[in-house]
Short mmCIF file of C-alpha atoms in Angstrom, two decimals:
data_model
loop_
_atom_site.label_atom_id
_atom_site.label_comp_id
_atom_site.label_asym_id
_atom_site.label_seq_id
_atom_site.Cartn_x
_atom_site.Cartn_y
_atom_site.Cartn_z
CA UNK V 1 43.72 -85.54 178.13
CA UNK V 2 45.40 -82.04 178.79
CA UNK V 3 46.56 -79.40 175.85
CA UNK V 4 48.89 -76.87 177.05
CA UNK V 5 49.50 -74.29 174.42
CA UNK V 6 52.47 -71.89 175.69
CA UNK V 7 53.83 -68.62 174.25
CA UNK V 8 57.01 -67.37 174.07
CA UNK V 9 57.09 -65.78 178.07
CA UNK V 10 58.87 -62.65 176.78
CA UNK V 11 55.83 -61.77 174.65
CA UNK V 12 53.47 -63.31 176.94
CA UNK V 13 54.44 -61.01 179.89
CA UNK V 14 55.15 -57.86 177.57
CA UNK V 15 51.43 -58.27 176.69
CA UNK V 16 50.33 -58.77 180.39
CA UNK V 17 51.76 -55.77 181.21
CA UNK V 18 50.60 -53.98 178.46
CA UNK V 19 47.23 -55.18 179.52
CA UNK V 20 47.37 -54.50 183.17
CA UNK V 21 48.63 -51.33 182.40
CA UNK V 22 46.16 -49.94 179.69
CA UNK V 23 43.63 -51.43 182.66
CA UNK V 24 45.05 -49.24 185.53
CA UNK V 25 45.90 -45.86 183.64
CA UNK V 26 44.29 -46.33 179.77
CA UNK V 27 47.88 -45.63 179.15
CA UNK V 28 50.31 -47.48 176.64
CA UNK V 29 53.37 -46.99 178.31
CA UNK V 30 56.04 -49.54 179.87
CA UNK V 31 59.17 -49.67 181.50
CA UNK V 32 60.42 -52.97 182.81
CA UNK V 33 63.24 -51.64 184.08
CA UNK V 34 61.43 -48.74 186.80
CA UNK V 35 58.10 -51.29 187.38
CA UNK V 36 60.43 -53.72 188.82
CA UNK V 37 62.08 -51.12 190.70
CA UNK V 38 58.69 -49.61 191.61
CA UNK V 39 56.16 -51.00 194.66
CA UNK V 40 54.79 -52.84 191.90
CA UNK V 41 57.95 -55.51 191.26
CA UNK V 42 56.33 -58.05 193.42
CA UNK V 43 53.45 -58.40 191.11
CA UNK V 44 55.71 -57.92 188.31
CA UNK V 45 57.85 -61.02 189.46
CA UNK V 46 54.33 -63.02 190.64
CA UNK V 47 53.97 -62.42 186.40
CA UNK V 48 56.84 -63.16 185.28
CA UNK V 49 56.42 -66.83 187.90
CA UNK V 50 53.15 -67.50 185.57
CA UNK V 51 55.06 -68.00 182.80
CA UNK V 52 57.39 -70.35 184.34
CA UNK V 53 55.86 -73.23 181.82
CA UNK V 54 58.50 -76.06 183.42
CA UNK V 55 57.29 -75.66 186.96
CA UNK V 56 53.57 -75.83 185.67
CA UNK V 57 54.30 -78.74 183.63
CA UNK V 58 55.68 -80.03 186.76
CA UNK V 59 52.72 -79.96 188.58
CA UNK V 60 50.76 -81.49 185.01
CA UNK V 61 53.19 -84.53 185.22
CA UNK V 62 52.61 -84.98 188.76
CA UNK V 63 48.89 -85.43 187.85
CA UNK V 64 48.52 -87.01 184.63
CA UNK V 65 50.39 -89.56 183.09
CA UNK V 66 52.67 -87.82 180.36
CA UNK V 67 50.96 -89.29 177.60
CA UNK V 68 48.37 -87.73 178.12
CA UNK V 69 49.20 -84.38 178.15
CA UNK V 70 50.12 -82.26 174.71
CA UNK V 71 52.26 -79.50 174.84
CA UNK V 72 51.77 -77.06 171.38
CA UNK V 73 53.81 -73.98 170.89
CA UNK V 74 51.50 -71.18 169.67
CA UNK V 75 54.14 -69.40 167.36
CA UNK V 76 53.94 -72.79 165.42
CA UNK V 77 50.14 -72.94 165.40
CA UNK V 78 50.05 -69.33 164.27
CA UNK V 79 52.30 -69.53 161.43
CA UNK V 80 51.83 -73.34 160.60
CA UNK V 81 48.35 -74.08 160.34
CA UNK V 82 49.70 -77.76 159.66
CA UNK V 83 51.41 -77.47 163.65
CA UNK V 84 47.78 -78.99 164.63
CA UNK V 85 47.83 -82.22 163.03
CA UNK V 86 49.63 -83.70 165.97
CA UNK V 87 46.81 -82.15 168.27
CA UNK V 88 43.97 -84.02 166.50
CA UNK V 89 46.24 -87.49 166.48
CA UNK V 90 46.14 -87.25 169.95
CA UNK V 91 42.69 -86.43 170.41
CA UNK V 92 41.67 -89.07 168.18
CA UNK V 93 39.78 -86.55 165.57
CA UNK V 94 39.71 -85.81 162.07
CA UNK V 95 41.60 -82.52 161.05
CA UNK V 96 39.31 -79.98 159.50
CA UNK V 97 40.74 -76.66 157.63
CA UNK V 98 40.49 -73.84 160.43
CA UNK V 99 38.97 -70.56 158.74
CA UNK V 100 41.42 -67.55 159.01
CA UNK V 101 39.78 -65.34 161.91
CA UNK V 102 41.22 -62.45 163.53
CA UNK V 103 43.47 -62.19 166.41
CA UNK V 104 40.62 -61.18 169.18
CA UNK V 105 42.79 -59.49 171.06
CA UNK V 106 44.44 -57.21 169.03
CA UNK V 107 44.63 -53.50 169.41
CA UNK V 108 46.32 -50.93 167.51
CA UNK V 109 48.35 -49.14 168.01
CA UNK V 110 51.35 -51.94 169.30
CA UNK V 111 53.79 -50.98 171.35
CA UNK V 112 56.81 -52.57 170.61
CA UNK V 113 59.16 -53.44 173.63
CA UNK V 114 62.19 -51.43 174.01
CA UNK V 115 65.25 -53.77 173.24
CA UNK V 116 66.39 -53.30 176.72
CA UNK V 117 63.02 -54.81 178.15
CA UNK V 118 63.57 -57.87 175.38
CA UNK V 119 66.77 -58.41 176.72
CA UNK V 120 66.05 -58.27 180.62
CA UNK V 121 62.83 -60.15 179.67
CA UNK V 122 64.98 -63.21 177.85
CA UNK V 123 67.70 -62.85 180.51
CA UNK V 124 65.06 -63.49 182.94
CA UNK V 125 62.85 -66.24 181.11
CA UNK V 126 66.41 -68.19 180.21
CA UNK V 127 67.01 -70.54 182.79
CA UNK V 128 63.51 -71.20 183.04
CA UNK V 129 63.51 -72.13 179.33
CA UNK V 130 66.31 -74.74 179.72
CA UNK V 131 64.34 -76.38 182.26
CA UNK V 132 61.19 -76.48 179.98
CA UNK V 133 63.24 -77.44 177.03
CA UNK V 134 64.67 -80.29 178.58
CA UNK V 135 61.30 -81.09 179.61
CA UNK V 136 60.00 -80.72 175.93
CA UNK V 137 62.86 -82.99 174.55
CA UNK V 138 63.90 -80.03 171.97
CA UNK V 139 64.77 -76.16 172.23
CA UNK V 140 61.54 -74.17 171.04
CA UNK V 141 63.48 -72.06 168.24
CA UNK V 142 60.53 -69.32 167.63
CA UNK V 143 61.10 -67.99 171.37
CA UNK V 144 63.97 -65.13 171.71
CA UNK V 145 67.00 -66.73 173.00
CA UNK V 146 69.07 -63.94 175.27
CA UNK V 147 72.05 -63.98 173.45
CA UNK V 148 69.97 -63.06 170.37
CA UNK V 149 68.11 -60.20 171.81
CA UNK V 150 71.22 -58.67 173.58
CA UNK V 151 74.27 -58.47 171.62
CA UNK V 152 71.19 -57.22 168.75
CA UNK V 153 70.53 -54.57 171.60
CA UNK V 154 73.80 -53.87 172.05
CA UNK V 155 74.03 -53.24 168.15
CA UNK V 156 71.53 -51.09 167.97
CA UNK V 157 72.23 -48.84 170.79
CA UNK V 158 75.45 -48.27 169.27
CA UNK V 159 73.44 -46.86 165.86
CA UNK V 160 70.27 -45.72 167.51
CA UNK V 161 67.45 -45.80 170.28
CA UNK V 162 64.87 -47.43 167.85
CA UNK V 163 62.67 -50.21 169.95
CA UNK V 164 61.69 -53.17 167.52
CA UNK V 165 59.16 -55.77 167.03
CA UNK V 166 59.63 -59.31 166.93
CA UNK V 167 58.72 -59.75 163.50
CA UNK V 168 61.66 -57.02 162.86
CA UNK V 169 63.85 -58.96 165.20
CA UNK V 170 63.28 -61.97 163.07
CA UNK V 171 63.47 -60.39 159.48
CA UNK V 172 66.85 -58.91 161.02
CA UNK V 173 68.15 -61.97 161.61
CA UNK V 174 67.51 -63.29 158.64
CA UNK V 175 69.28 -60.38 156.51
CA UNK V 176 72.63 -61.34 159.00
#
C-alpha cells in the first residue's frame, strides 16, 4: 500500500524556497518574480516540476494497482483530525486520538508571500491542478484557485501593497 499526502503546491514551493533560501544566504527574503528571471529559474522550475502531484501519481498508477494507493490532502488532516479515518480503513487499523504536537518545522518569523508571487504561483500550479483533480475524482477546495488569488491581488493593489497570509486570504473570503 502507498499514502501520498500532498500540499497545496503554492505553499509547498513558497516554503521550499523559503528554505533553500534561508540555506544559501540565512536570509528571509523572496521574489518569484526576479529568481525566475535570475540564473537560478531552472532550479526554480525543476521545483515548481516536484510539485506536479498528477505526473507523480502517474508514475504511482503505473506501478501499483489504484487501490492500493491513498491520496490525503494535508490541509484536511491539519484542520480535520477526523480527515484520517479513511487512512486507517485502508490500512486495516484501529483509529487512535493523535496528541496535538507542534508543527516541527516551524520558524518565526513567517514570511508571507507577496500577492503577486500567490498569483504567479496559482497561475502556474493551475493546469497542473486540473490534471490532478481529475485524477482525484473532486477539486481539492483548501488549495488557492488562481482566479481567487488574482482578482484578490488585483483588489488589494488598488488599496495597498500589504502581502497576506493564507489564513488572511481565507478569513477574507469569508467576510465577501
Amino acid at each position: 500500500r502507498v499514502v501520498v499526502m500532498l500540499r497545496d503546491p503554492v505553499f509547498a514551493t513558497w516554503s521550499r524556497q523559503r528554505m533553500y533560501r534561508r540555506m544559501q544566504c540565512g536570509c528571509d527574503d523572496f521574489d518569484l518574480a526576479s529568481w525566475m528571471g535570475s540564473k537560478r529559474g531552472p532550479r526554480l522550475r525543476e521545483q515548481l516540476q516536484q510539485a506536479h502531484f498528477a505526473e507523480h501519481l502517474r508514475r504511482a498508477d503505473a506501478s501499483f494497482p489504484r487501490s492500493a494507493i491513498f491520496v490525503a490532502i494535508l490541509e484536511r488532516v491539519r484542520d480535520a483530525p477526523g480527515a484520517l479515518l479513511p487512512l486507517y480503513r485502508f490500512l486495516g487499523v484501529d483509529a487512535v486520538p493523535l496528541p496535538r504536537h507542534r508543527v516541527p518545522n516551524a520558524h518565526p518569523p513567517a514570511l508571507p508571500a507577496s500577492n503577486e508571487t500567490l498569483c504567479e504561483l496559482a497561475t502556474s500550479f493551475a493546469p497542473w491542478n486540473a490534471e490532478l483533480f481529475e485524477r482525484l475524482g473532486e477539486t481539492v477546495g483548501e488549495w488557492l484557485a488562481p482566479g481567487d488569488v488574482c482578482r484578490r491581488q488585483q483588489k488589494l493593489a488598488a488599496h495597498a501593497a500589504e502581502p497576506v497570509s493564507y489564513t488572511h486570504l481565507r478569513a477574507h473570503e469569508t467576510r465577501g
